[in-house]
Short mmCIF file of C-alpha atoms and ligand atoms in Angstrom, two decimals:
data_model
loop_
_atom_site.label_atom_id
_atom_site.label_comp_id
_atom_site.label_asym_id
_atom_site.label_seq_id
_atom_site.Cartn_x
_atom_site.Cartn_y
_atom_site.Cartn_z
CA MET A 1 -175.79 22.94 -2.95
CA GLN A 2 -173.28 24.06 -5.53
CA LYS A 3 -174.22 26.37 -8.63
CA ALA A 4 -174.65 25.05 -12.15
CA ASP A 5 -175.88 26.68 -15.17
CA LEU A 6 -177.63 23.75 -16.77
CA LEU A 7 -178.60 20.43 -15.20
CA ILE A 8 -179.42 17.60 -17.51
CA CYS A 9 -181.63 15.02 -15.54
CA GLY A 10 -182.46 11.43 -15.83
CA GLY A 11 -181.37 10.52 -19.33
CA ILE A 12 -179.20 7.44 -20.45
CA ILE A 13 -175.63 8.89 -20.88
CA LEU A 14 -173.42 7.47 -23.55
CA THR A 15 -170.16 9.05 -22.43
CA LEU A 16 -168.00 7.70 -25.24
CA ASP A 17 -165.07 7.84 -22.64
CA GLU A 18 -161.99 5.60 -22.96
CA GLN A 19 -164.48 2.62 -21.59
CA ASP A 20 -167.74 3.59 -23.47
CA SER A 21 -169.16 3.81 -20.14
CA VAL A 22 -172.85 4.38 -19.87
CA ILE A 23 -174.67 6.13 -17.03
CA ASP A 24 -178.33 4.96 -16.83
CA PRO A 25 -180.02 7.07 -15.44
CA GLY A 26 -177.47 9.74 -15.11
CA ASP A 27 -177.41 13.50 -14.94
CA ILE A 28 -175.12 16.19 -16.22
CA ALA A 29 -174.23 19.35 -14.41
CA ILE A 30 -172.61 22.02 -16.63
CA ARG A 31 -171.16 25.43 -15.88
CA GLY A 32 -170.21 27.88 -18.25
CA ASP A 33 -168.96 25.98 -21.23
CA THR A 34 -167.58 23.20 -19.09
CA ILE A 35 -168.97 19.75 -18.03
CA LEU A 36 -168.72 20.15 -14.14
CA ASP A 37 -170.00 16.68 -12.98
CA ILE A 38 -171.60 13.53 -14.30
CA GLY A 39 -173.47 10.88 -12.48
CA PRO A 40 -176.74 9.72 -10.84
CA ASN A 41 -178.51 12.16 -8.61
CA LEU A 42 -176.76 15.27 -9.55
CA SER A 43 -180.04 17.18 -8.42
CA ASP A 44 -179.04 16.44 -4.87
CA LYS A 45 -175.78 18.20 -5.20
CA TYR A 46 -176.50 21.24 -7.58
CA GLN A 47 -178.84 23.97 -8.03
CA ALA A 48 -179.06 25.09 -11.73
CA SER A 49 -180.62 28.00 -13.22
CA THR A 50 -181.87 25.96 -16.23
CA LEU A 51 -183.12 22.12 -15.82
CA LEU A 52 -183.63 19.68 -18.75
CA GLU A 53 -185.57 16.68 -18.11
CA ALA A 54 -184.25 13.84 -19.97
CA LYS A 55 -185.97 10.61 -18.87
CA GLY A 56 -186.47 8.42 -21.78
CA HIS A 57 -183.74 10.39 -23.98
CA LEU A 58 -180.31 9.53 -24.96
CA VAL A 59 -177.27 12.00 -23.98
CA MET A 60 -174.48 11.54 -26.00
CA PRO A 61 -171.51 13.93 -27.53
CA GLY A 62 -172.41 16.09 -30.04
CA LEU A 63 -171.27 14.70 -33.65
CA ILE A 64 -168.03 15.86 -35.35
CA ASN A 65 -168.33 16.35 -39.07
CA ALA A 66 -164.52 16.13 -39.75
CA HIS A 67 -164.83 17.30 -43.41
CA THR A 68 -167.27 19.44 -45.27
CA HIS A 69 -167.24 22.70 -47.46
CA ALA A 70 -170.21 24.24 -45.36
CA ALA A 71 -170.84 27.05 -48.33
CA MET A 72 -171.48 24.52 -50.87
CA THR A 73 -175.03 23.98 -49.41
CA LEU A 74 -175.91 26.61 -52.04
CA PHE A 75 -175.13 23.95 -54.80
CA ARG A 76 -176.89 21.15 -53.24
CA GLY A 77 -178.17 19.01 -56.40
CA LEU A 78 -177.02 21.57 -58.82
CA ALA A 79 -174.97 19.07 -60.89
CA ASP A 80 -175.51 15.44 -60.05
CA ASP A 81 -174.60 12.23 -61.70
CA LEU A 82 -171.40 13.25 -63.22
CA ALA A 83 -167.66 12.06 -63.01
CA LEU A 84 -165.55 14.05 -60.49
CA MET A 85 -163.45 15.87 -63.24
CA ASP A 86 -166.21 16.71 -65.33
CA TRP A 87 -168.28 17.72 -62.10
CA LEU A 88 -165.65 19.87 -60.79
CA LYS A 89 -164.34 21.65 -63.98
CA ASN A 90 -167.49 22.04 -65.69
CA TYR A 91 -169.90 22.79 -62.95
CA ILE A 92 -168.53 23.16 -59.70
CA PHE A 93 -165.49 25.73 -60.41
CA PRO A 94 -167.57 27.85 -62.82
CA ALA A 95 -170.24 28.15 -60.34
CA GLU A 96 -168.04 28.87 -57.63
CA ALA A 97 -166.42 31.73 -59.75
CA ARG A 98 -169.63 33.14 -60.23
CA PHE A 99 -171.55 32.95 -57.21
CA MET A 100 -169.37 32.48 -54.27
CA SER A 101 -168.92 36.16 -52.97
CA PRO A 102 -168.51 36.85 -49.05
CA GLU A 103 -172.06 37.34 -48.66
CA HIS A 104 -172.89 33.94 -50.29
CA VAL A 105 -170.35 32.26 -48.42
CA TYR A 106 -171.86 33.47 -45.10
CA LEU A 107 -175.41 32.73 -46.15
CA GLY A 108 -174.36 29.14 -47.59
CA THR A 109 -172.32 28.36 -44.22
CA MET A 110 -175.06 29.54 -42.19
CA LEU A 111 -177.50 27.18 -43.93
CA ALA A 112 -175.21 24.58 -43.30
CA CYS A 113 -174.89 25.49 -39.63
CA LEU A 114 -178.72 25.32 -39.31
CA GLU A 115 -178.98 21.74 -41.19
CA MET A 116 -176.07 20.56 -38.76
CA ILE A 117 -177.67 22.01 -35.60
CA LYS A 118 -181.02 20.22 -36.52
CA SER A 119 -179.12 16.95 -37.12
CA GLY A 120 -176.91 16.83 -34.00
CA THR A 121 -173.72 17.92 -35.26
CA THR A 122 -171.68 20.35 -32.85
CA THR A 123 -168.35 20.72 -34.72
CA LEU A 124 -167.58 20.87 -38.13
CA SER A 125 -164.34 20.97 -40.04
CA ASP A 126 -164.74 23.32 -42.90
CA ALA A 127 -162.56 24.16 -45.96
CA TYR A 128 -163.38 26.78 -48.48
CA PHE A 129 -163.07 30.14 -49.98
CA PHE A 130 -163.60 33.50 -48.21
CA GLU A 131 -163.19 31.57 -44.78
CA PRO A 132 -163.41 34.90 -42.67
CA GLU A 133 -167.37 34.79 -43.68
CA ALA A 134 -167.50 30.94 -43.00
CA ALA A 135 -165.98 31.63 -39.58
CA ARG A 136 -168.47 34.41 -38.77
CA ALA A 137 -171.51 32.05 -39.78
CA ALA A 138 -170.01 29.21 -37.69
CA ASN A 139 -169.59 31.49 -34.53
CA ASP A 140 -172.77 33.37 -35.16
CA ALA A 141 -174.87 29.99 -35.38
CA GLY A 142 -173.18 28.95 -31.80
CA LEU A 143 -171.32 26.04 -33.38
CA ARG A 144 -167.63 24.75 -32.71
CA ALA A 145 -165.49 24.68 -35.86
CA VAL A 146 -162.29 24.14 -37.25
CA VAL A 147 -162.19 26.64 -40.53
CA ALA A 148 -159.68 26.19 -42.86
CA GLN A 149 -158.50 28.92 -45.82
CA GLY A 150 -158.56 26.79 -48.91
CA ILE A 151 -155.28 27.23 -50.86
CA ILE A 152 -155.31 26.41 -54.55
CA ASP A 153 -152.80 27.27 -57.37
CA PHE A 154 -155.23 28.70 -59.91
CA PRO A 155 -157.77 31.73 -59.49
CA SER A 156 -160.00 31.26 -56.91
CA PRO A 157 -163.15 33.61 -55.97
CA ASP A 158 -161.31 34.90 -53.05
CA ALA A 159 -157.77 35.12 -54.85
CA PRO A 160 -158.21 35.91 -58.17
CA ASP A 161 -154.26 35.78 -58.20
CA PRO A 162 -153.03 32.46 -56.51
CA LYS A 163 -150.14 33.86 -55.16
CA GLU A 164 -152.32 35.86 -52.63
CA SER A 165 -154.02 32.92 -51.20
CA LEU A 166 -151.21 32.26 -48.75
CA ARG A 167 -151.28 35.80 -47.59
CA LEU A 168 -155.06 35.62 -46.95
CA ALA A 169 -154.61 32.40 -45.21
CA GLU A 170 -152.16 34.02 -42.84
CA GLU A 171 -154.63 36.98 -42.15
CA PHE A 172 -157.25 34.75 -41.43
CA ILE A 173 -155.40 32.52 -38.76
CA CYS A 174 -154.18 35.76 -37.31
CA GLN A 175 -157.73 37.15 -37.06
CA TRP A 176 -159.16 33.79 -35.40
CA LYS A 177 -156.25 32.59 -33.50
CA TRP A 178 -157.54 33.73 -30.21
CA SER A 179 -161.09 32.33 -30.49
CA ASP A 180 -162.35 29.52 -28.20
CA ARG A 181 -164.87 27.77 -30.55
CA ILE A 182 -163.77 28.83 -33.97
CA SER A 183 -160.22 27.37 -34.70
CA PRO A 184 -158.49 28.54 -37.96
CA ALA A 185 -156.52 26.16 -40.07
CA ILE A 186 -155.05 25.98 -43.67
CA PHE A 187 -156.30 23.55 -46.35
CA CYS A 188 -154.55 22.89 -49.76
CA HIS A 189 -157.10 21.66 -52.31
CA SER A 190 -154.98 18.50 -53.32
CA ALA A 191 -151.42 17.41 -54.66
CA TYR A 192 -152.92 17.90 -58.19
CA THR A 193 -153.83 21.44 -57.98
CA CYS A 194 -151.00 22.89 -55.60
CA SER A 195 -147.27 22.59 -56.51
CA PRO A 196 -144.92 20.89 -54.08
CA GLN A 197 -143.70 24.64 -53.33
CA THR A 198 -147.32 25.73 -52.40
CA ILE A 199 -148.08 22.64 -50.16
CA GLN A 200 -144.76 23.20 -48.40
CA LYS A 201 -145.22 27.11 -47.95
CA ALA A 202 -148.86 26.44 -46.59
CA LYS A 203 -147.50 23.64 -44.28
CA ARG A 204 -144.75 25.71 -43.01
CA MET A 205 -147.12 28.31 -42.20
CA ALA A 206 -149.72 25.84 -40.25
CA GLU A 207 -146.55 25.08 -38.22
CA ARG A 208 -145.59 28.45 -37.44
CA HIS A 209 -149.20 29.08 -35.98
CA ALA A 210 -149.62 25.82 -34.69
CA VAL A 211 -152.92 25.15 -36.42
CA PRO A 212 -154.04 21.99 -38.51
CA PHE A 213 -153.16 21.39 -42.11
CA GLY A 214 -155.71 19.44 -44.40
CA LEU A 215 -155.57 18.27 -48.10
CA HIS A 216 -157.78 15.89 -50.20
CA LEU A 217 -155.39 12.88 -50.92
CA ALA A 218 -155.69 9.97 -53.05
CA GLU A 219 -159.41 10.62 -53.91
CA THR A 220 -159.36 9.19 -57.40
CA GLN A 221 -157.14 6.46 -59.60
CA GLN A 222 -157.03 9.61 -61.77
CA GLU A 223 -155.38 11.97 -59.12
CA VAL A 224 -152.95 8.94 -58.56
CA GLN A 225 -151.92 8.55 -62.37
CA GLU A 226 -151.60 12.26 -62.68
CA ILE A 227 -149.04 12.37 -59.72
CA VAL A 228 -147.36 9.65 -60.67
CA HIS A 229 -146.77 11.06 -63.88
CA ARG A 230 -145.69 14.39 -62.76
CA TYR A 231 -143.66 13.24 -59.67
CA GLY A 232 -142.76 9.75 -60.68
CA LYS A 233 -144.10 8.53 -57.21
CA ARG A 234 -147.74 7.97 -55.56
CA PRO A 235 -149.40 10.85 -53.62
CA VAL A 236 -148.63 10.09 -50.06
CA GLN A 237 -144.84 9.13 -50.99
CA HIS A 238 -144.74 12.50 -52.98
CA LEU A 239 -146.23 14.43 -49.92
CA ALA A 240 -143.86 12.43 -47.19
CA ASP A 241 -140.88 13.22 -49.35
CA LEU A 242 -141.96 16.95 -49.31
CA GLY A 243 -141.83 16.45 -45.50
CA VAL A 244 -145.36 17.86 -45.01
CA LEU A 245 -146.88 14.77 -43.50
CA ASP A 246 -147.25 14.38 -39.60
CA GLU A 247 -149.72 14.16 -36.90
CA THR A 248 -151.07 17.36 -37.60
CA VAL A 249 -152.21 16.74 -40.87
CA MET A 250 -155.88 15.76 -41.72
CA ALA A 251 -155.86 13.65 -45.12
CA ILE A 252 -159.21 13.52 -46.52
CA HIS A 253 -160.54 10.56 -48.74
CA CYS A 254 -157.48 8.26 -48.88
CA VAL A 255 -159.36 5.76 -51.27
CA TRP A 256 -156.37 4.78 -53.50
CA LEU A 257 -153.55 3.71 -50.93
CA ASP A 258 -151.06 0.93 -51.51
CA GLN A 259 -149.43 -1.00 -48.58
CA ARG A 260 -146.40 1.40 -48.50
CA GLU A 261 -148.68 4.41 -48.24
CA ILE A 262 -150.54 2.79 -45.55
CA ASP A 263 -147.34 2.16 -43.67
CA LEU A 264 -146.39 5.91 -44.29
CA LEU A 265 -149.54 7.18 -43.00
CA GLN A 266 -149.25 4.81 -39.86
CA GLU A 267 -145.53 5.91 -39.08
CA LEU A 268 -146.16 9.53 -39.62
CA GLN A 269 -149.17 9.39 -37.57
CA VAL A 270 -151.35 11.31 -40.26
CA LYS A 271 -155.02 11.46 -39.48
CA VAL A 272 -157.47 10.34 -42.05
CA VAL A 273 -161.07 11.35 -42.86
CA HIS A 274 -163.55 8.96 -44.23
CA VAL A 275 -166.45 10.51 -46.54
CA PRO A 276 -168.11 7.45 -47.79
CA GLU A 277 -171.19 9.16 -49.60
CA SER A 278 -169.19 11.66 -51.52
CA ASN A 279 -166.81 8.85 -52.87
CA MET A 280 -169.85 6.61 -53.62
CA LYS A 281 -171.69 9.52 -55.34
CA LEU A 282 -168.61 10.52 -57.49
CA ALA A 283 -167.79 6.97 -57.74
CA SER A 284 -164.39 7.66 -56.65
CA GLY A 285 -163.82 4.23 -55.05
CA ILE A 286 -163.95 2.74 -51.59
CA ALA A 287 -161.44 3.69 -48.94
CA SER A 288 -159.97 0.78 -47.12
CA ILE A 289 -160.82 1.97 -43.69
CA PRO A 290 -161.11 -1.00 -41.79
CA ARG A 291 -157.37 -1.94 -42.48
CA LEU A 292 -156.60 1.64 -41.72
CA LEU A 293 -158.20 1.19 -38.18
CA GLU A 294 -156.51 -2.36 -37.89
CA ARG A 295 -153.13 -0.41 -38.46
CA GLY A 296 -154.12 2.13 -35.53
CA ILE A 297 -154.47 4.93 -37.90
CA THR A 298 -156.96 7.60 -36.36
CA VAL A 299 -159.95 7.88 -38.76
CA GLY A 300 -162.84 10.59 -38.49
CA LEU A 301 -166.02 10.65 -40.40
CA GLY A 302 -167.17 13.48 -42.79
CA THR A 303 -169.84 14.40 -45.21
CA ASP A 304 -167.83 16.55 -47.55
CA GLY A 305 -169.49 19.38 -49.25
CA CYS A 306 -173.11 19.44 -50.03
CA ALA A 307 -172.76 19.44 -53.69
CA SER A 308 -171.32 15.90 -53.40
CA ASN A 309 -173.49 14.06 -50.89
CA ASN A 310 -175.84 15.75 -50.66
CA ASP A 311 -176.96 16.48 -47.10
CA LEU A 312 -174.86 17.00 -43.68
CA ASP A 313 -176.46 14.48 -41.63
CA MET A 314 -173.69 12.44 -39.86
CA PHE A 315 -176.34 9.68 -38.86
CA ARG A 316 -176.85 8.76 -42.36
CA GLU A 317 -173.30 9.01 -42.87
CA MET A 318 -172.54 6.66 -40.29
CA ASP A 319 -175.42 4.30 -41.45
CA THR A 320 -173.74 4.35 -45.06
CA ALA A 321 -170.31 3.77 -43.85
CA ALA A 322 -171.34 0.47 -42.09
CA LYS A 323 -173.19 -0.90 -45.00
CA LEU A 324 -170.55 0.15 -47.48
CA HIS A 325 -167.70 -1.73 -45.96
CA LYS A 326 -169.57 -4.89 -45.25
CA VAL A 327 -171.21 -5.28 -48.68
CA PHE A 328 -167.46 -4.41 -50.40
CA SER A 329 -165.93 -6.88 -47.84
CA GLN A 330 -168.89 -9.27 -48.10
CA ASP A 331 -168.28 -9.48 -44.11
CA PRO A 332 -171.26 -8.18 -41.94
CA THR A 333 -168.58 -7.71 -39.03
CA ALA A 334 -166.71 -5.18 -40.72
CA LEU A 335 -166.84 -1.69 -39.25
CA LYS A 336 -169.21 -2.29 -36.38
CA ALA A 337 -171.84 0.40 -35.01
CA ARG A 338 -169.62 1.25 -31.80
CA GLN A 339 -166.44 1.87 -34.17
CA LEU A 340 -168.89 4.24 -36.53
CA VAL A 341 -169.94 6.03 -33.37
CA ARG A 342 -166.34 6.52 -32.16
CA MET A 343 -165.50 7.84 -35.41
CA ALA A 344 -168.06 10.28 -35.61
CA THR A 345 -167.23 11.57 -31.78
CA ARG A 346 -164.14 11.00 -30.02
CA GLU A 347 -161.77 9.74 -32.93
CA GLY A 348 -163.21 13.01 -35.16
CA ALA A 349 -161.99 15.01 -32.14
CA ALA A 350 -158.79 13.54 -32.34
CA VAL A 351 -158.13 14.15 -36.05
CA LEU A 352 -158.96 17.87 -35.53
CA GLY A 353 -156.44 18.02 -32.68
CA GLN A 354 -159.27 18.52 -30.11
CA GLY A 355 -159.30 15.31 -28.39
CA HIS A 356 -158.66 16.83 -25.16
CA ARG A 357 -161.51 19.30 -25.30
CA ILE A 358 -164.35 17.51 -27.09
CA GLY A 359 -165.43 14.33 -28.45
CA SER A 360 -166.86 12.37 -25.34
CA LEU A 361 -168.76 13.38 -22.03
CA GLU A 362 -166.05 13.96 -19.35
CA VAL A 363 -165.71 16.25 -16.57
CA GLY A 364 -163.49 19.16 -17.44
CA LYS A 365 -164.32 18.73 -21.27
CA LYS A 366 -166.34 21.39 -23.21
CA ALA A 367 -170.27 20.82 -22.85
CA ASP A 368 -170.80 19.89 -26.57
CA LEU A 369 -173.74 17.31 -26.43
CA ILE A 370 -177.09 16.08 -27.96
CA ILE A 371 -180.15 14.83 -26.47
CA LEU A 372 -182.34 12.08 -28.60
CA ASP A 373 -185.75 11.37 -27.93
CA LEU A 374 -186.43 7.46 -27.79
CA GLN A 375 -190.00 7.62 -27.32
CA LYS A 376 -190.98 7.06 -30.90
CA PRO A 377 -192.41 4.13 -32.93
CA HIS A 378 -189.60 4.00 -35.49
CA LEU A 379 -187.06 4.02 -32.79
CA LEU A 380 -188.64 1.30 -30.45
CA PRO A 381 -187.46 -1.13 -28.66
CA VAL A 382 -184.21 -0.47 -28.03
CA TYR A 383 -181.49 -3.33 -27.34
CA ASN A 384 -178.40 -1.55 -28.39
CA PHE A 385 -177.83 2.14 -28.36
CA TYR A 386 -175.01 1.89 -30.67
CA SER A 387 -176.82 -0.02 -33.46
CA HIS A 388 -179.77 2.24 -32.93
CA LEU A 389 -177.48 5.36 -33.33
CA VAL A 390 -176.07 3.92 -36.73
CA TYR A 391 -179.00 1.74 -38.31
CA THR A 392 -181.91 3.47 -36.91
CA PHE A 393 -181.76 7.28 -36.02
CA SER A 394 -181.71 9.97 -38.45
CA GLY A 395 -180.61 13.48 -37.70
CA ALA A 396 -184.50 14.56 -37.75
CA ASP A 397 -184.47 12.53 -34.35
CA VAL A 398 -182.13 14.93 -32.44
CA ASP A 399 -184.46 16.61 -29.99
CA SER A 400 -181.73 19.45 -28.17
CA VAL A 401 -178.32 20.57 -28.88
CA ILE A 402 -175.86 22.09 -26.65
CA VAL A 403 -172.48 23.69 -27.61
CA ASN A 404 -170.18 25.13 -25.12
CA GLY A 405 -172.72 24.91 -22.84
CA ALA A 406 -175.29 27.31 -24.75
CA LEU A 407 -178.62 25.36 -25.71
CA LEU A 408 -178.66 25.94 -29.30
CA MET A 409 -181.72 23.91 -29.94
CA ARG A 410 -184.57 22.60 -27.45
CA ASN A 411 -187.46 20.14 -28.48
CA ARG A 412 -186.20 20.87 -32.11
CA LYS A 413 -186.84 24.62 -31.86
CA VAL A 414 -183.56 26.53 -32.94
CA LEU A 415 -183.37 29.14 -30.16
CA HIS A 416 -181.35 32.07 -31.45
CA LEU A 417 -181.12 31.96 -35.42
CA GLU A 418 -184.09 33.11 -37.63
CA GLU A 419 -184.72 29.96 -39.39
CA GLU A 420 -187.66 31.25 -41.58
CA LYS A 421 -185.73 34.40 -42.73
CA LEU A 422 -182.81 32.35 -43.68
CA ILE A 423 -184.98 29.91 -45.46
CA GLU A 424 -186.57 32.42 -47.55
CA ARG A 425 -183.18 34.36 -48.49
CA ILE A 426 -181.86 30.90 -49.49
CA VAL A 427 -184.87 30.06 -51.67
CA ASP A 428 -184.26 33.62 -53.61
CA LEU A 429 -180.66 33.15 -53.94
CA SER A 430 -181.01 29.38 -55.30
CA ARG A 431 -183.56 30.80 -57.91
CA GLN A 432 -180.98 33.38 -59.18
CA ILE A 433 -178.38 30.82 -59.27
CA GLN A 434 -180.67 28.64 -61.40
CA GLY A 435 -181.62 31.12 -63.71
CA GLN A 436 -178.02 32.47 -64.36
CA MET A 437 -176.70 28.58 -64.58
CA ARG A 438 -179.57 27.97 -67.29
CA GLY A 439 -178.43 31.06 -69.32
CA ARG A 440 -174.59 30.36 -69.27
ZN1 LIG B 501 -163.61 17.87 -49.73
#
């Protein structure tokens, strides 16, 4: 008998490997942070210190939220039903200036991590201010994360002098570069809030340190008009001419693209993140995701920040994305459930430059997986697992969560975070925020 740390037994395993293999019933042996073996009857082969019985459960890779601003959970529901620029300039930017301190970024990110663990997300890609605190929270929560220091050309909570933001980003990268679970990155807010020089400097820094580079791109028509007005060309062309688009770039939104811009994204192998609920809530528009997929562009799925969503449940995001593209194209075959599940797992991993480590259940990959209980009235009967994951499940149906080989939640109990204490602190803080926003 070989030794394993954790053995998951008798589940229906959706591997999300290249062939979308399903092993039913199947077992998974984990040693340390890595998947050691997958297949039937592994209990004959391995002796494990922890055994998880998964009969009647679905076992699949943890979901990957490829774009969020985690600490914005603190602003969930603070300002809704507003246009993007009004929302940003008159509510979100002032609230950030007033309330976003290192302590609050830690707390808000921790709340996000708790929500994500409880809804089956094992990896998040975050971009915000005070990112050392966001990284610390994700690390303490046990999640895997790509954490990007935000760069913007006007005073921000952590860089009252915008010239300082690049220095802060470099310090942050150096601080976390060696972590296994937390990968530092750089995120320019957008081409309309960052000058060409800032974007180029940030991208060069990302290249020097071999970390991902992200930015919001072509989110609204107003943004496109602004960039055309300033630079005489559309946003993707503008960035391509700056020499900052390549396969390490995560372009968030990509709602307003013309044919030439789609060609450029494909040629330069830029990765795209689709954030449908945020785009719908802010009425930004509908990204042409089926077209991008047809062109072979890698597309991940994200929730965006909680202030524009207003939750971090990736199951809801998959459901919304599927239905949005069907109704928009008046074609019920547009964006199928299996494509959505791949976007939320292996494609998301590829967007983050981590396709070799996570996103599918395969021997040698990191042990990031979730277990879902199928034995519930609203989930029965089950004919198609992918349809179920997109149209029937919600985050609340996730039973257990494992990240990097560590059990973070079992039977819906989060094991190493003080959930009640955190909730108490958040309720206190939200009362303060509400009081001060009223009196402003
Ligand atoms: Zn965003």
